[in-house]
Structure formats: C-alpha cells, structure tokens
Amino acid sequence: MTDTHDIAKNRILVVDDDAMLIAEYLRCLGEGYEPDSAATTLTELEKVLFGEETDESGAARFSVDTRDQGEPAVEAIHEAIRARDPYAIVFLDIRMPPGIDGIEAAKRIRALDPDVNIVIVTGSMSAEFDKLDTEVPPADKIFFFKKPFHAAECRQLAAALCGKWHADMTLRRVNEELEQRVEERTAALQKLAYFDPVTRLPNHLMLLNELQAMIDKAEDAPGDSVVVLLDIDRFSFINETMGYDAGTELLRSIGNRLSRTLCEERKPSRAVIGRFGADEFAVLMRGVENDIAIRDLAENVQDIVEEPFLIDGRDIFLKASIGVAWHPVHGRDAKLIFRSAEAALHRSMRSLDHAVTYYHSEMRYRARHKFAMEAEFRSAIDNGQIKAFYQPQQSVETGKIAGIEALARWIRADGTVVPPCDFIPLSEQMGISDLVFETVLADVCSDIAEWRVQHDWKIPVSVNLSAHQLRNADLIGLVKRILMSSKVDRKLINLELTETALLEDLTTARPILNDLSAFGVGIHIDDFGTGYSSLSYLAELPVTTLKIDRSFVGKLVDSESNTRVVQAIIALGKVMGLDIVAEGVESDQQYAIVRKLGCDLVQGYFVAKPMPADQFRRWCDGHEDTQSLKLASSVVDIDRART
Ligand code: C2E
Ligand code: MG
Ligand code: MG
C-alpha cells in the first residue's frame, strides 16, 4: 500500500487486492506517465479540464492512494473527510477476498461521502449490477469500468471524473455560499421584524411570542406570567426640547436599566424586557408567586424608571404610567393578556397621578359597553344634548364677576347629567372632539349673544380645548366660522388648554395658537402646575392667563410648601404679564390666601358651581353685584391682556 500525496487536488483512491493491478494504476495515473501516441489527444483534454493542475506537458496531475481491501478503503475515505481533503474518485475492485466486496464497500463509502465518484472495476458484467445506481445513489456518481483496461482509458476516465468532481464541488460551494447569504439575510430580516432597532430589545411581535412561550410552559412551573406595560409621560416633550438624539439615548437608557435590574441582577432567565411602542416598554415575568409579588414587581418597575437619568449632562426625571395584567387570571393567551394590560395602562394614563393600574374584569365590561356608549353619544350630539354649563370667575380686587368658564355637560333624555370626564375622553377616542368643541362653542356664542341683547353683559367666556384639537390645522377656520356666523365679539372668547396638552406637541401647537391669538381670541393655560410646570415655553406663546390647578388650591391651607409653589407660580406669571386664576376655591380661608398671594380671579364652589345657562342668568340676577356684570369689561382690561 502506498500514499503518494504530491498533489492535494485530484485525489484518487485505488482499492484492489491484486498488487499487479495496483502497480498498473500507479503507472498510468502517476506523474512519470509517458503518454503513447494514441493518448496524446488526452493531454489536450486534460489541459482544458485542469488548467493549472497539469504538469509541463499539460498532463493532469493525480494524487493516488491505494488500499488492498474494502474496509481499510472505507477508513481512508473517513479520514480524508475528517481532514477536509476528500477524494474525487475511488476505483473499487468488485471482489477482494477475504474482506467485503466492492459493492458493500461502495455503500459504506457513499454513506460517508456524498460527492466521491465511485468506479466499480469488474472483469465481467452481470445482472447483479443492474440496480446499483439505486442501491448506491446518486446515479451520476457511480460507474462501471471493465478490466483489463488500457492505460489511456483509465487516465481518460480519471481525468473526466476529476473534472466533473471539481465542477460539482464548485457548484456546491456556490450553493452553500448562496444558502449562507440567504440565511444571514433571513436572520437580519428576522431581527428587523422582531427587534426594535433603537434599543435592540424585543419588539411588540417578539414580546407576544415570548409571552405565549411563557404561557405554554406555565404548566411546568408554578406562579403567574405577568405583563407590566409602562408609558413614559411627556416623552415627546423631552424629544422636542432636548432633541431627537437625546430622546433616543433616553429610550436606550431606560431599556438598559430595566434589563440590567430585572434580568441580570434579580431574575435571570425569568424576565423579558421589550419596547412595546414609541414610548412604551413591557416587562414580562414568569413564575411570579402571588399578588404581593406582582405588586412588588410593578412598583419596582416604576421605581427603576423614576430614578433620574443622566442625559446630555442633565438629570431627567420621568414619570411612568403603568398597566399590569397576568396569566392565567386575565386571559388564556398572550394577545388577550396584552390587551388587558393595555386597557389598564390607558386607565393609568388618564388618571391624574399616573399610578399603577391592575387590570380587572370591569374594564373589559366597560370596553364592551363603550361601543353602545359611542353610539349613544353620537346621537346625543345630533339631538342637542351637549350643553354648556357656566361657572363664574370673580375678581379678587373688585368682587365682581369678571369671567366665566363654559363646561360641557351631556344632558340625557331622562334629565341625568353626564360629567365631561365621562364623554370628553370618549369623544377624543372617537376622533370627534372637534364636533364637541364646535357644539359647545356654538352654544356659548348663542348664550353670549342673548345675554348681550337682554342684559348688555360683556363678560369673556372661556371654552376648553382638548389636546387632540391642537393637531387640527383648521382649528382657526372652525373658530372663525362659528364666531362670524354668531356675530359674537371675538374678544369675548378665550380658549383654555391644559399645559400637558400643549406640551404634547409644541411645534404643531405654536402656529395654531399664534393664528388664534392674532384673530383676537385669548389663550389660557388650564390646570397649571400639574404638567411640566416650565414657564420658559410660555414666553414664546401668545398666552394671556394662567389657571392654577385646583389640586394646589385645595392644599393651600394645610401645606406651607404648597403655598410657596403657588407663590412662585404667581410671581413668575406676573413677571410675564399674565393674569392668574385660582381654580377650585371652596372656602373663605382659601379665598383669603389666594387673594393675599396676588391672584387676579377666583373660580370655585366658594363663588358658585357650574350651572346651566338659564340658572346662571338667574344666579347673576340674584347676585349682589349684578350691576357689576355690565362693568366687567372695565374690571378685566381685555385689550391690555391681549397685547
Ligand atoms: P377644567 O377645565 O379644569 O374645569 C374645572 C373643573 O373643576 C370643572 O369640572 C369644575 O366643575 C370643577 N370645579 C370648579 N370649581 C370647583 C371647586 O371649587 N371644587 C371642585 N372640586 N371642583 C371644582 P368639570 O366641569 O367636571 O370639568 C372637568 C374637566 O373636563 C375640565 O377641567 C376640562 O378639562 C374638561 N372639560 C369640560 N368641558 C369641556 C369641553 O367643552 N371641552 C373639553 N375639551 N374639555 C372640557
Ligand atoms: Mg378649563
Ligand atoms: Mg382646570
């Protein structure tokens, strides 16, 4: 047996128990082979097939190994595969006593090497070979070769099969490369489809899959699978004031901190953190033992997010609204649990303190009833059931009524009164807040016109705008149309919007407010102090009045620190030339304090509750300062406030 590894390519294994025949193979396939005249055309063919793998004469170079039995041949093939240096051809003698025959050896070789060309060398062709290509597939890699053979014949066959083997290998490599590229691309696309590119955390889709996987495995592990959804309050304001890059960095920091604290430090492999939406994150936790552990988790998430973040050298303090739902209590599948957590989150977002809300079945009941409520609300608008109630604002200086706030009410057919907190959010979700505004403003204009005719009153009335309306570029058109058609003096109309609504999208709101102010209506900031409480943006906006939120006014008597905050707001507001209204004044003590602090106007149950138009008119008639209503325009110098 010899191994002649001069050339690593064109590897051929010859297997024959006849030493004479092995010598013949080596002679015709070896390097020293001298082609006779009959074989000269062969070198031409080899040149074409092998190019550089030929010697000076152009003859192909083969590297031939030999074995005298089938089993060692199978071992040689195995070794070559392991060494990543496979054979192109194996010549197999059909009979090699005492070992396995050529066909058995061929089967074992094929099992190891799917590419090698197997040539069965036989003295006589018999029927047993008929099905060989199905027994040792594939058919294009198994051949017969009849002995005795001419040297040129053997060399020709070796050259042709080596050429074929190289072509097969090239094709396989190209295919493998192609497959690999397809795999890489698929993985990249999957990453795009399942991961958020900014935070590199699982996205909405992936979170659903992860939760479903937790649920599927729930039977093997005790405890609940919990979803904690959190929404960063006023994220768009941060984006807008600090820039998009800072916003992106903040999102990454939130994701990192949640992952670090919840996945790495505390509950490895039990938690999944993902980005659920623009400024929403989700924490999934499996195996949570009981309700107390669920509450601890939600509060922990809240604490993590509310610790300050250092962005661009500044400490950013965030508030998060949180919604929680869990398997198996709130649903059997991932979608339902996420939907429940979202419902809870929206409840938190609507609440004033943006706290943690745990899903409960009443919310689902409410969701079902929302449809019925929507239909009813639409017909309420059509049937004129949305009315303005009026609440007076009293001047601290003169005690006269110097302003009025219009507050929407839904008067049902049976006379019950629905408060705005029950239908204003609904109208926003339905996308019809403009219609509600239009209805209320038209009602207000018709009442102002009537008061003017009957009593010669000229008191400015404030109408509330909702956040959604600041996205309506035609808000100015709507206001103009209603005021023009009712012929109401535009200076008698103020529009109130909350600080939070304004800051949600300052860029869009700014030109709309400028247009409204230029047209002549006043802009009031409502519920001041509950939002970002930054006075700096006010300087750039055409604001005339600040309304201090009633939560501050309510605490004035008991809390000194609260009083200082109100004092600071009033002082700054004054510097900016703004009028200050104290909302929700309920007692004479509160009245005395806001008066001392320098508020201009007082609104609250202490003066009067909101009333329907006819009752308001009667209240004014009975009010000791009835006459002052006529003088009101001189109490608040509207023109000064507008300039
Ligand atoms: P707001 O604009 O801050 O209105 C003041 C709210 O405080 C009113 O509640 C009023 O009834 C209440 N209030 C006034 N004085 C006192 C007091 O002394 N004590 C207490 N506890 N409450 C007092 P209301 O009428 O339920 O309105 C709630 C909110 O609904 C309003 O807050 C406003 O944001 C919104 N809203 C009302 N009408 C409309 C409307 O036509 N359009 C829009 N978009 N929102 C409206
Ligand atoms: Mg208001
Ligand atoms: Mg208010």
XYZ file of C-alpha atoms and ligand atoms in Angstrom:
691
model
C 0.000 0.000 0.000
C 1.336 3.467 -0.838
C 0.255 7.040 -0.227
C 1.574 9.494 -2.814
C 0.417 12.941 -1.755
C 2.366 15.183 -4.108
C -0.719 16.984 -5.176
C -3.573 17.588 -2.842
C -6.195 18.117 -5.554
C -7.334 15.324 -7.939
C -7.191 12.736 -5.179
C -7.847 9.189 -6.253
C -8.172 6.083 -4.084
C -7.490 2.773 -5.796
C -8.743 -0.330 -3.978
C -7.684 -3.721 -5.305
C -6.347 -6.912 -3.768
C -4.225 -7.533 -6.879
C -0.808 -5.919 -6.372
C -0.080 -6.122 -10.122
C -3.166 -4.131 -10.947
C -2.343 -1.527 -8.294
C 1.046 -1.111 -9.936
C -0.682 -0.624 -13.282
C -2.953 2.097 -11.837
C 0.051 3.856 -10.360
C 1.865 3.723 -13.654
C -0.914 5.237 -15.700
C -2.118 7.751 -13.122
C 1.306 8.568 -11.668
C 3.385 11.586 -12.562
C 6.006 9.761 -14.603
C 3.397 8.565 -17.056
C 4.540 8.826 -20.682
C 1.576 9.010 -22.996
C 1.956 6.899 -26.166
C 0.903 8.319 -29.488
C -2.676 7.074 -29.065
C -3.024 9.133 -25.908
C -1.599 12.496 -26.993
C -5.047 13.994 -27.519
C -5.734 13.131 -23.882
C -3.223 15.687 -22.617
C -5.052 18.308 -24.632
C -8.287 17.356 -22.920
C -6.608 17.380 -19.516
C -5.208 20.843 -20.141
C -8.701 22.105 -20.804
C -10.138 20.323 -17.786
C -7.471 21.039 -15.208
C -5.611 24.181 -16.245
C -3.015 24.751 -13.542
C -3.364 21.282 -12.145
C -1.360 19.935 -15.109
C 2.390 19.371 -15.500
C 4.655 20.963 -18.133
C 3.444 18.581 -20.812
C -0.100 19.531 -19.949
C -0.932 16.162 -18.383
C -3.251 16.144 -15.376
C -1.626 15.522 -12.040
C -3.271 12.989 -9.788
C -2.550 12.128 -6.216
C -3.131 8.410 -5.856
C -3.597 6.393 -2.656
C -4.084 2.677 -2.633
C -5.682 0.054 -0.380
C -5.877 -3.702 -0.861
C -9.165 -4.283 0.988
C -12.629 -2.697 1.241
C -12.598 -1.931 4.972
C -9.310 -0.001 5.018
C -10.642 1.843 1.943
C -13.741 2.937 3.872
C -11.428 4.058 6.704
C -9.303 6.076 4.229
C -12.402 7.847 2.931
C -13.433 8.580 6.508
C -10.017 10.001 7.312
C -9.995 12.181 4.161
C -13.379 13.644 5.009
C -12.234 14.336 8.565
C -9.106 16.057 7.226
C -11.294 18.061 4.812
C -9.260 16.691 1.918
C -11.712 14.375 0.193
C -11.176 12.063 -2.755
C -12.542 12.806 -6.208
C -12.624 9.166 -7.338
C -12.435 5.757 -5.776
C -11.690 2.787 -8.046
C -13.146 -0.283 -6.321
C -12.368 -3.837 -7.320
C -15.544 -5.923 -7.260
C -14.097 -8.937 -5.467
C -11.486 -8.650 -2.723
C -11.466 -11.820 -0.621
C -11.427 -12.257 2.301
C -12.889 -8.793 3.005
C -16.104 -7.096 1.939
C -16.781 -6.901 -1.776
C -16.725 -3.739 -3.908
C -20.485 -3.172 -3.738
C -20.617 -3.331 0.054
C -17.572 -1.039 0.219
C -19.298 1.350 -2.227
C -22.380 1.541 0.015
C -20.302 2.324 3.087
C -18.223 4.886 1.213
C -21.321 6.607 -0.116
C -22.710 6.856 3.410
C -19.581 8.797 4.351
C -19.003 10.885 1.231
C -21.924 12.057 -0.918
C -19.673 13.505 -3.645
C -16.962 10.996 -4.434
C -17.248 9.310 -7.844
C -17.248 5.549 -7.280
C -15.976 3.340 -10.106
C -16.673 -0.371 -9.715
C -13.979 -2.282 -11.597
C -15.082 -5.699 -12.813
C -13.968 -8.395 -15.201
C -17.478 -9.372 -16.224
C -20.771 -7.506 -16.309
C -23.595 -9.373 -14.568
C -27.263 -8.741 -13.740
C -26.379 -8.022 -10.080
C -25.126 -4.591 -11.191
C -28.397 -3.545 -12.818
C -29.820 -1.841 -9.742
C -26.566 -0.479 -8.454
C -27.383 3.157 -9.171
C -30.421 2.914 -6.914
C -28.514 0.954 -4.277
C -25.592 3.381 -4.208
C -27.123 6.631 -5.351
C -26.840 9.146 -6.856
C -26.814 7.583 -10.306
C -24.465 10.198 -11.747
C -21.710 9.286 -9.267
C -21.479 5.518 -9.713
C -19.775 3.894 -12.732
C -18.528 0.568 -14.084
C -15.113 0.049 -15.558
C -14.183 -3.128 -17.327
C -10.806 -4.765 -16.755
C -8.369 -5.391 -18.229
C -8.181 -1.749 -19.330
C -5.857 0.255 -21.479
C -3.755 2.825 -19.576
C -5.120 5.701 -21.664
C -8.662 4.535 -20.980
C -8.041 4.620 -17.236
C -6.395 8.011 -17.388
C -9.172 9.367 -19.575
C -11.788 8.216 -17.119
C -9.830 9.640 -14.158
C -9.383 12.982 -15.926
C -13.067 13.225 -16.866
C -14.323 12.256 -13.389
C -11.880 14.589 -11.609
C -13.064 17.404 -13.863
C -16.658 16.534 -13.034
C -15.823 16.352 -9.312
C -14.261 19.827 -9.382
C -17.307 21.206 -11.176
C -19.575 19.535 -8.604
C -17.522 20.986 -5.759
C -17.609 24.484 -7.240
C -21.336 24.265 -7.696
C -21.740 23.012 -4.133
C -19.567 25.838 -2.752
C -21.524 28.447 -4.694
C -24.772 26.936 -3.463
C -23.516 26.843 0.108
C -22.407 30.461 -0.079
C -25.747 31.386 -1.512
C -27.553 29.458 1.214
C -25.421 31.110 3.851
C -26.170 34.536 2.435
C -29.871 33.730 2.355
C -29.632 32.531 5.966
C -27.801 35.679 7.050
C -30.279 37.870 5.249
C -33.202 35.971 6.753
C -31.665 36.371 10.209
C -31.184 40.116 9.586
C -34.776 40.443 8.401
C -35.963 38.469 11.399
C -34.021 40.795 13.634
C -35.737 43.719 11.961
C -39.112 42.072 12.286
C -38.704 41.039 15.911
C -36.337 43.545 17.462
C -36.522 47.260 17.941
C -33.561 48.858 16.127
C -33.148 51.692 18.654
C -32.990 49.763 21.926
C -32.179 46.348 20.392
C -34.872 44.927 22.633
C -37.655 42.569 21.506
C -40.452 44.478 19.820
C -44.198 44.130 20.049
C -44.314 40.952 17.912
C -41.477 39.248 19.727
C -42.984 40.137 23.100
C -46.204 38.430 22.067
C -44.260 35.307 21.113
C -42.263 35.393 24.331
C -45.363 35.705 26.467
C -47.049 32.891 24.551
C -43.956 30.728 25.153
C -44.148 31.529 28.885
C -47.830 30.598 28.905
C -47.174 27.357 27.021
C -44.613 26.359 29.626
C -46.752 27.569 32.538
C -47.849 24.068 33.482
C -44.284 23.015 34.233
C -43.595 25.981 36.507
C -45.559 27.395 39.436
C -46.674 31.045 39.520
C -48.178 33.542 37.103
C -46.804 35.082 33.905
C -47.095 38.828 34.379
C -47.089 41.679 31.845
C -46.121 45.121 33.129
C -46.607 47.814 30.481
C -45.247 51.267 31.080
C -45.658 54.510 29.210
C -43.260 57.405 29.686
C -45.288 60.542 30.356
C -44.499 63.535 28.142
C -41.763 61.717 26.240
C -42.490 63.759 23.113
C -41.850 66.925 25.094
C -38.384 65.664 26.050
C -37.774 64.740 22.423
C -38.784 68.163 21.332
C -36.968 70.258 23.904
C -33.748 68.230 24.175
C -33.569 66.946 20.630
C -34.180 63.661 18.911
C -30.743 62.217 19.782
C -31.275 62.845 23.466
C -34.712 61.192 23.192
C -33.123 58.151 21.548
C -30.429 57.985 24.207
C -33.066 58.199 26.893
C -35.021 55.296 25.378
C -31.854 53.201 25.261
C -31.011 54.064 28.849
C -34.490 53.093 30.011
C -34.244 49.763 28.176
C -30.745 49.100 29.524
C -31.637 49.935 33.076
C -34.748 47.761 33.034
C -32.799 44.855 31.513
C -29.886 45.250 33.893
C -32.002 45.480 37.008
C -34.706 42.975 36.205
C -32.955 40.399 34.014
C -29.364 40.356 35.139
C -29.364 41.337 38.772
C -32.611 39.887 40.022
C -34.374 37.300 37.933
C -32.070 35.886 35.281
C -33.950 33.976 32.578
C -37.349 34.714 34.127
C -37.789 38.212 32.729
C -38.041 39.598 29.199
C -37.823 43.336 28.560
C -39.064 44.813 25.299
C -40.094 48.022 23.604
C -43.822 47.855 23.129
C -44.400 51.160 21.335
C -42.917 54.603 20.800
C -42.553 55.474 24.476
C -43.881 52.240 25.906
C -41.903 49.372 27.377
C -43.014 45.935 28.505
C -41.670 43.715 31.246
C -42.694 40.058 31.107
C -42.002 37.946 34.165
C -42.842 34.292 34.615
C -43.235 32.309 37.818
C -44.483 35.221 39.942
C -45.708 33.601 43.153
C -48.630 35.725 44.369
C -50.425 39.081 44.277
C -47.897 40.663 46.601
C -45.045 39.657 44.312
C -46.979 41.084 41.334
C -47.399 44.390 43.131
C -43.732 44.413 44.155
C -42.729 43.852 40.543
C -44.914 46.697 39.225
C -43.686 49.097 41.891
C -40.133 48.025 41.274
C -40.529 48.822 37.559
C -41.944 52.217 38.488
C -39.031 52.959 40.839
C -36.492 51.916 38.215
C -37.914 54.333 35.654
C -38.452 57.179 38.067
C -34.824 57.263 39.245
C -33.253 60.169 37.329
C -31.486 59.519 34.004
C -28.371 61.454 33.125
C -28.732 62.609 29.509
C -26.531 65.288 27.937
C -25.181 66.149 31.381
C -28.671 66.787 32.751
C -30.724 64.801 35.217
C -34.009 63.826 33.599
C -36.828 62.860 35.938
C -39.504 60.708 34.374
C -42.989 59.732 35.391
C -44.407 56.495 34.123
C -47.964 55.251 33.808
C -48.175 51.518 34.397
C -50.707 48.840 33.469
C -50.500 45.249 34.732
C -52.237 42.021 33.700
C -51.299 38.385 34.159
C -51.865 34.799 33.083
C -53.979 32.849 33.888
C -56.243 35.360 35.674
C -56.716 37.862 32.826
C -56.729 35.600 29.819
C -55.619 32.302 28.369
C -53.489 33.616 25.515
C -50.808 36.245 25.078
C -52.911 38.580 22.934
C -55.692 38.801 25.483
C -53.296 39.441 28.340
C -51.524 42.195 26.421
C -54.878 43.733 25.578
C -55.823 43.648 29.257
C -52.501 45.230 30.253
C -53.067 47.946 27.628
C -56.531 48.692 28.971
C -55.026 49.027 32.453
C -52.229 51.222 31.095
C -54.694 53.562 29.424
C -56.573 53.851 32.654
C -53.330 54.877 34.387
C -52.524 57.384 31.663
C -55.893 59.024 32.093
C -55.612 59.204 35.855
C -54.120 62.327 37.360
C -51.377 60.646 39.348
C -50.357 58.268 36.516
C -50.179 55.433 39.013
C -50.093 51.673 38.575
C -53.362 50.106 37.409
C -54.035 46.374 37.727
C -56.414 45.001 35.169
C -59.786 43.943 36.452
C -62.708 42.447 34.633
C -64.767 45.613 34.981
C -62.540 47.173 32.357
C -63.488 44.508 29.854
C -67.114 45.095 30.700
C -66.516 48.776 30.094
C -64.838 48.081 26.784
C -67.885 46.172 25.601
C -70.150 48.942 26.741
C -68.002 51.560 25.078
C -69.491 50.696 21.696
C -73.005 51.210 22.965
C -71.881 54.414 24.666
C -70.275 55.701 21.451
C -73.486 55.234 19.504
C -75.476 56.929 22.234
C -73.014 59.815 22.410
C -73.218 60.455 18.686
C -76.958 60.759 18.802
C -76.641 62.970 21.903
C -74.676 65.475 19.810
C -77.186 65.270 16.965
C -80.084 65.755 19.389
C -78.607 68.810 21.100
C -77.976 67.013 24.418
C -74.480 68.516 24.773
C -74.813 71.817 26.580
C -72.529 74.419 28.123
C -72.750 74.958 31.883
C -71.296 78.179 33.245
C -69.123 78.832 36.266
C -68.331 82.436 37.216
C -64.861 83.812 37.953
C -64.762 86.611 40.482
C -62.295 89.469 40.550
C -60.390 89.468 43.837
C -59.869 93.179 43.614
C -63.454 94.295 42.997
C -65.546 91.248 43.958
C -67.252 91.485 40.572
C -67.798 88.705 38.033
C -65.064 89.208 35.516
C -65.003 85.937 33.630
C -66.941 82.752 33.005
C -65.828 79.228 32.196
C -68.048 77.145 29.960
C -68.029 73.468 30.975
C -69.633 70.851 28.768
C -72.388 68.594 30.080
C -74.348 65.806 28.475
C -77.990 66.083 29.490
C -79.607 62.724 28.834
C -83.236 62.473 27.758
C -84.187 61.395 31.306
C -82.563 64.558 32.656
C -79.462 62.914 34.151
C -76.314 64.966 33.724
C -73.151 63.230 32.497
C -69.906 64.966 33.561
C -67.254 65.788 30.925
C -64.764 63.263 32.307
C -67.145 60.565 31.055
C -67.517 61.781 27.487
C -64.607 64.108 26.577
C -62.062 61.232 26.555
C -64.628 59.165 24.622
C -65.002 61.916 22.030
C -61.210 62.024 21.669
C -61.029 58.291 21.112
C -63.836 58.558 18.578
C -61.993 61.359 16.800
C -64.894 63.785 17.184
C -63.513 66.217 19.755
C -63.817 68.975 17.126
C -67.508 68.283 16.840
C -67.927 68.551 20.618
C -65.926 71.775 20.676
C -67.992 73.169 17.819
C -71.209 72.254 19.648
C -70.085 73.860 22.916
C -68.661 76.985 21.257
C -71.834 77.460 19.209
C -73.907 77.069 22.395
C -71.684 79.600 24.191
C -71.911 82.085 21.306
C -75.677 81.879 21.223
C -75.830 82.449 25.037
C -73.375 85.373 24.840
C -75.486 86.936 22.088
C -78.629 86.527 24.187
C -77.004 87.966 27.337
C -75.801 90.885 25.283
C -79.241 91.641 23.936
C -81.145 91.089 27.182
C -78.637 92.370 29.763
C -75.877 94.116 27.896
C -73.296 91.813 29.527
C -69.797 91.793 28.069
C -68.019 89.154 30.118
C -65.385 86.962 28.463
C -66.200 83.257 28.370
C -63.569 80.537 28.341
C -64.109 77.369 26.319
C -61.980 74.252 26.832
C -59.981 72.693 24.034
C -58.766 69.101 24.152
C -55.247 68.001 23.246
C -56.420 66.370 20.023
C -57.673 69.641 18.645
C -54.219 71.142 18.577
C -53.429 68.715 15.795
C -56.218 70.137 13.685
C -54.649 72.767 11.429
C -58.120 74.087 10.600
C -58.995 74.850 14.216
C -58.655 78.538 13.383
C -61.081 78.104 10.447
C -63.588 76.408 12.731
C -63.374 79.159 15.386
C -63.678 81.892 12.748
C -66.736 80.308 11.129
C -68.625 79.974 14.408
C -67.745 83.467 15.669
C -68.552 85.120 12.348
C -71.891 83.400 11.978
C -72.958 84.237 15.563
C -71.534 87.773 15.280
C -70.024 87.456 18.760
C -67.140 89.814 19.598
C -64.039 87.645 19.320
C -62.536 89.389 22.330
C -65.198 87.782 24.493
C -63.878 84.299 23.739
C -60.924 82.652 25.486
C -59.682 79.177 24.721
C -58.368 77.038 27.570
C -55.932 74.253 27.089
C -54.028 72.254 29.632
C -50.325 72.543 29.958
C -49.940 68.826 29.256
C -51.983 69.059 26.050
C -49.928 71.991 24.889
C -46.587 70.348 25.553
C -47.506 67.129 23.815
C -46.693 68.704 20.510
C -45.451 72.227 20.899
C -44.235 72.533 17.314
C -47.696 71.882 15.908
C -49.484 73.870 18.599
C -47.385 77.043 18.338
C -48.530 78.312 14.889
C -52.142 77.367 15.611
C -52.099 79.385 18.842
C -50.400 82.310 17.107
C -53.141 82.336 14.456
C -55.904 82.173 17.069
C -54.340 84.960 19.087
C -53.847 87.125 16.007
C -57.514 86.589 15.209
C -58.350 88.029 18.628
C -59.264 85.176 20.952
C -57.402 84.794 24.261
C -55.319 81.743 25.176
C -55.469 80.454 28.757
C -53.341 77.726 30.262
C -55.505 75.381 32.320
C -54.544 73.163 35.276
C -51.164 74.854 35.525
C -48.717 73.077 37.834
C -49.812 69.515 37.102
C -47.743 69.218 33.938
C -44.145 70.014 33.220
C -44.525 73.351 35.015
C -41.985 75.085 32.904
C -42.668 78.739 32.425
C -39.958 79.182 29.839
C -42.107 77.961 26.929
C -44.872 80.364 27.903
C -42.735 83.334 26.912
C -42.810 82.164 23.288
C -46.566 81.640 23.218
C -49.385 84.183 22.999
C -50.754 83.213 26.424
C -52.733 85.739 28.454
C -53.806 83.822 31.568
C -52.599 81.040 33.858
C -55.080 78.951 35.800
C -53.537 77.399 38.904
C -54.766 73.843 39.240
C -57.264 73.150 41.960
C -55.073 70.432 43.486
C -52.732 73.243 44.659
C -55.541 75.434 45.839
C -57.044 72.534 47.798
C -53.832 72.086 49.801
C -53.185 75.776 50.463
C -54.496 75.817 53.992
C -52.516 72.802 55.249
C -49.292 72.829 53.303
C -46.757 75.570 53.500
C -44.524 74.142 50.790
C -47.560 74.060 48.544
C -48.188 77.718 49.311
C -44.634 78.526 48.309
C -45.085 76.750 44.964
C -48.261 78.750 44.290
C -46.484 81.924 45.336
C -43.645 81.199 42.901
C -46.071 80.467 40.052
C -47.920 83.716 40.684
C -44.709 85.742 40.920
C -43.359 84.329 37.651
C -46.716 84.686 35.920
C -46.861 88.313 36.965
C -43.364 88.985 35.645
C -44.596 87.684 32.315
C -47.630 89.950 32.440
C -50.146 87.118 32.780
C -53.438 87.160 34.669
C -53.719 84.450 37.311
C -56.879 82.494 38.049
C -57.118 80.243 41.126
C -59.263 77.203 40.297
C -61.310 75.199 42.780
C -61.552 77.728 45.611
C -64.015 76.179 48.027
C -63.619 78.046 51.297
C -63.203 81.559 52.602
C -59.806 80.553 54.003
C -58.618 79.530 50.544
C -60.105 82.687 49.103
C -58.179 84.793 51.622
C -54.892 83.034 50.848
C -55.123 83.289 47.050
C -56.109 86.899 47.406
C -53.075 87.560 49.625
C -50.797 85.723 47.184
C -51.910 88.031 44.391
C -54.337 86.025 42.225
C -56.485 88.177 39.971
C -59.517 85.913 39.635
C -61.116 83.214 41.734
C -63.148 80.320 40.367
C -64.681 77.646 42.537
C -67.623 76.382 44.538
C -66.978 79.214 47.008
C -68.242 81.600 44.361
C -70.619 79.238 42.545
C -70.833 75.780 40.972
C -71.172 75.378 37.191
C -74.816 75.989 36.176
C -76.993 75.661 33.067
C -77.434 78.923 31.106
C -80.856 79.908 32.440
C -79.887 79.145 36.054
C -76.654 81.095 35.569
C -78.640 84.081 34.369
C -80.892 83.874 37.422
C -77.857 83.471 39.680
C -76.384 86.632 38.193
C -79.673 88.453 38.650
C -79.692 87.490 42.305
C -76.028 88.184 42.789
C -75.447 91.271 44.839
C -73.116 92.598 42.214
C -75.486 92.304 39.318
C -74.660 95.755 38.186
C -71.022 94.893 38.103
C -71.651 92.476 35.237
C -72.158 95.443 32.984
C -68.932 96.882 34.255
C -66.988 93.686 33.923
C -65.187 94.712 30.794
C -63.605 97.516 32.746
C -62.577 95.189 35.561
C -60.527 92.993 33.274
C -58.931 95.143 30.691
C -59.327 92.705 27.838
C -57.438 94.775 25.353
C -54.431 95.037 27.640
C -54.449 91.308 28.226
C -54.374 90.625 24.509
C -51.402 92.793 23.688
P -61.262 72.282 33.925
O -61.261 72.997 32.641
O -60.058 72.424 34.800
O -62.549 72.707 34.676
C -62.636 72.918 36.027
C -63.263 71.756 36.689
O -63.229 71.950 38.079
C -64.722 71.608 36.333
O -65.060 70.236 36.357
C -65.422 72.294 37.502
O -66.718 71.855 37.708
C -64.513 71.873 38.620
N -64.575 72.804 39.717
C -64.728 74.136 39.691
N -64.699 74.657 40.927
C -64.506 73.643 41.764
C -64.380 73.531 43.206
O -64.438 74.502 43.931
N -64.165 72.294 43.709
C -64.103 71.209 42.921
N -63.906 70.020 43.492
N -64.226 71.255 41.583
C -64.425 72.463 41.021
P -65.882 69.607 35.212
O -66.927 70.532 34.764
O -66.254 68.242 35.657
O -64.824 69.518 34.071
C -63.732 68.685 34.186
C -62.800 68.861 33.044
O -63.376 68.452 31.826
C -62.447 70.320 32.802
O -61.446 70.714 33.685
C -61.988 70.289 31.383
O -60.636 69.874 31.303
C -62.846 69.224 30.799
N -63.918 69.858 30.031
C -65.055 70.422 30.451
N -65.758 70.908 29.410
C -65.027 70.667 28.291
C -65.196 70.940 26.889
O -66.177 71.555 26.441
N -64.229 70.532 26.041
C -63.128 69.902 26.513
N -62.205 69.523 25.613
N -62.921 69.633 27.798
C -63.871 70.017 28.691
Mg -60.863 74.625 31.954
Mg -58.699 73.484 35.195
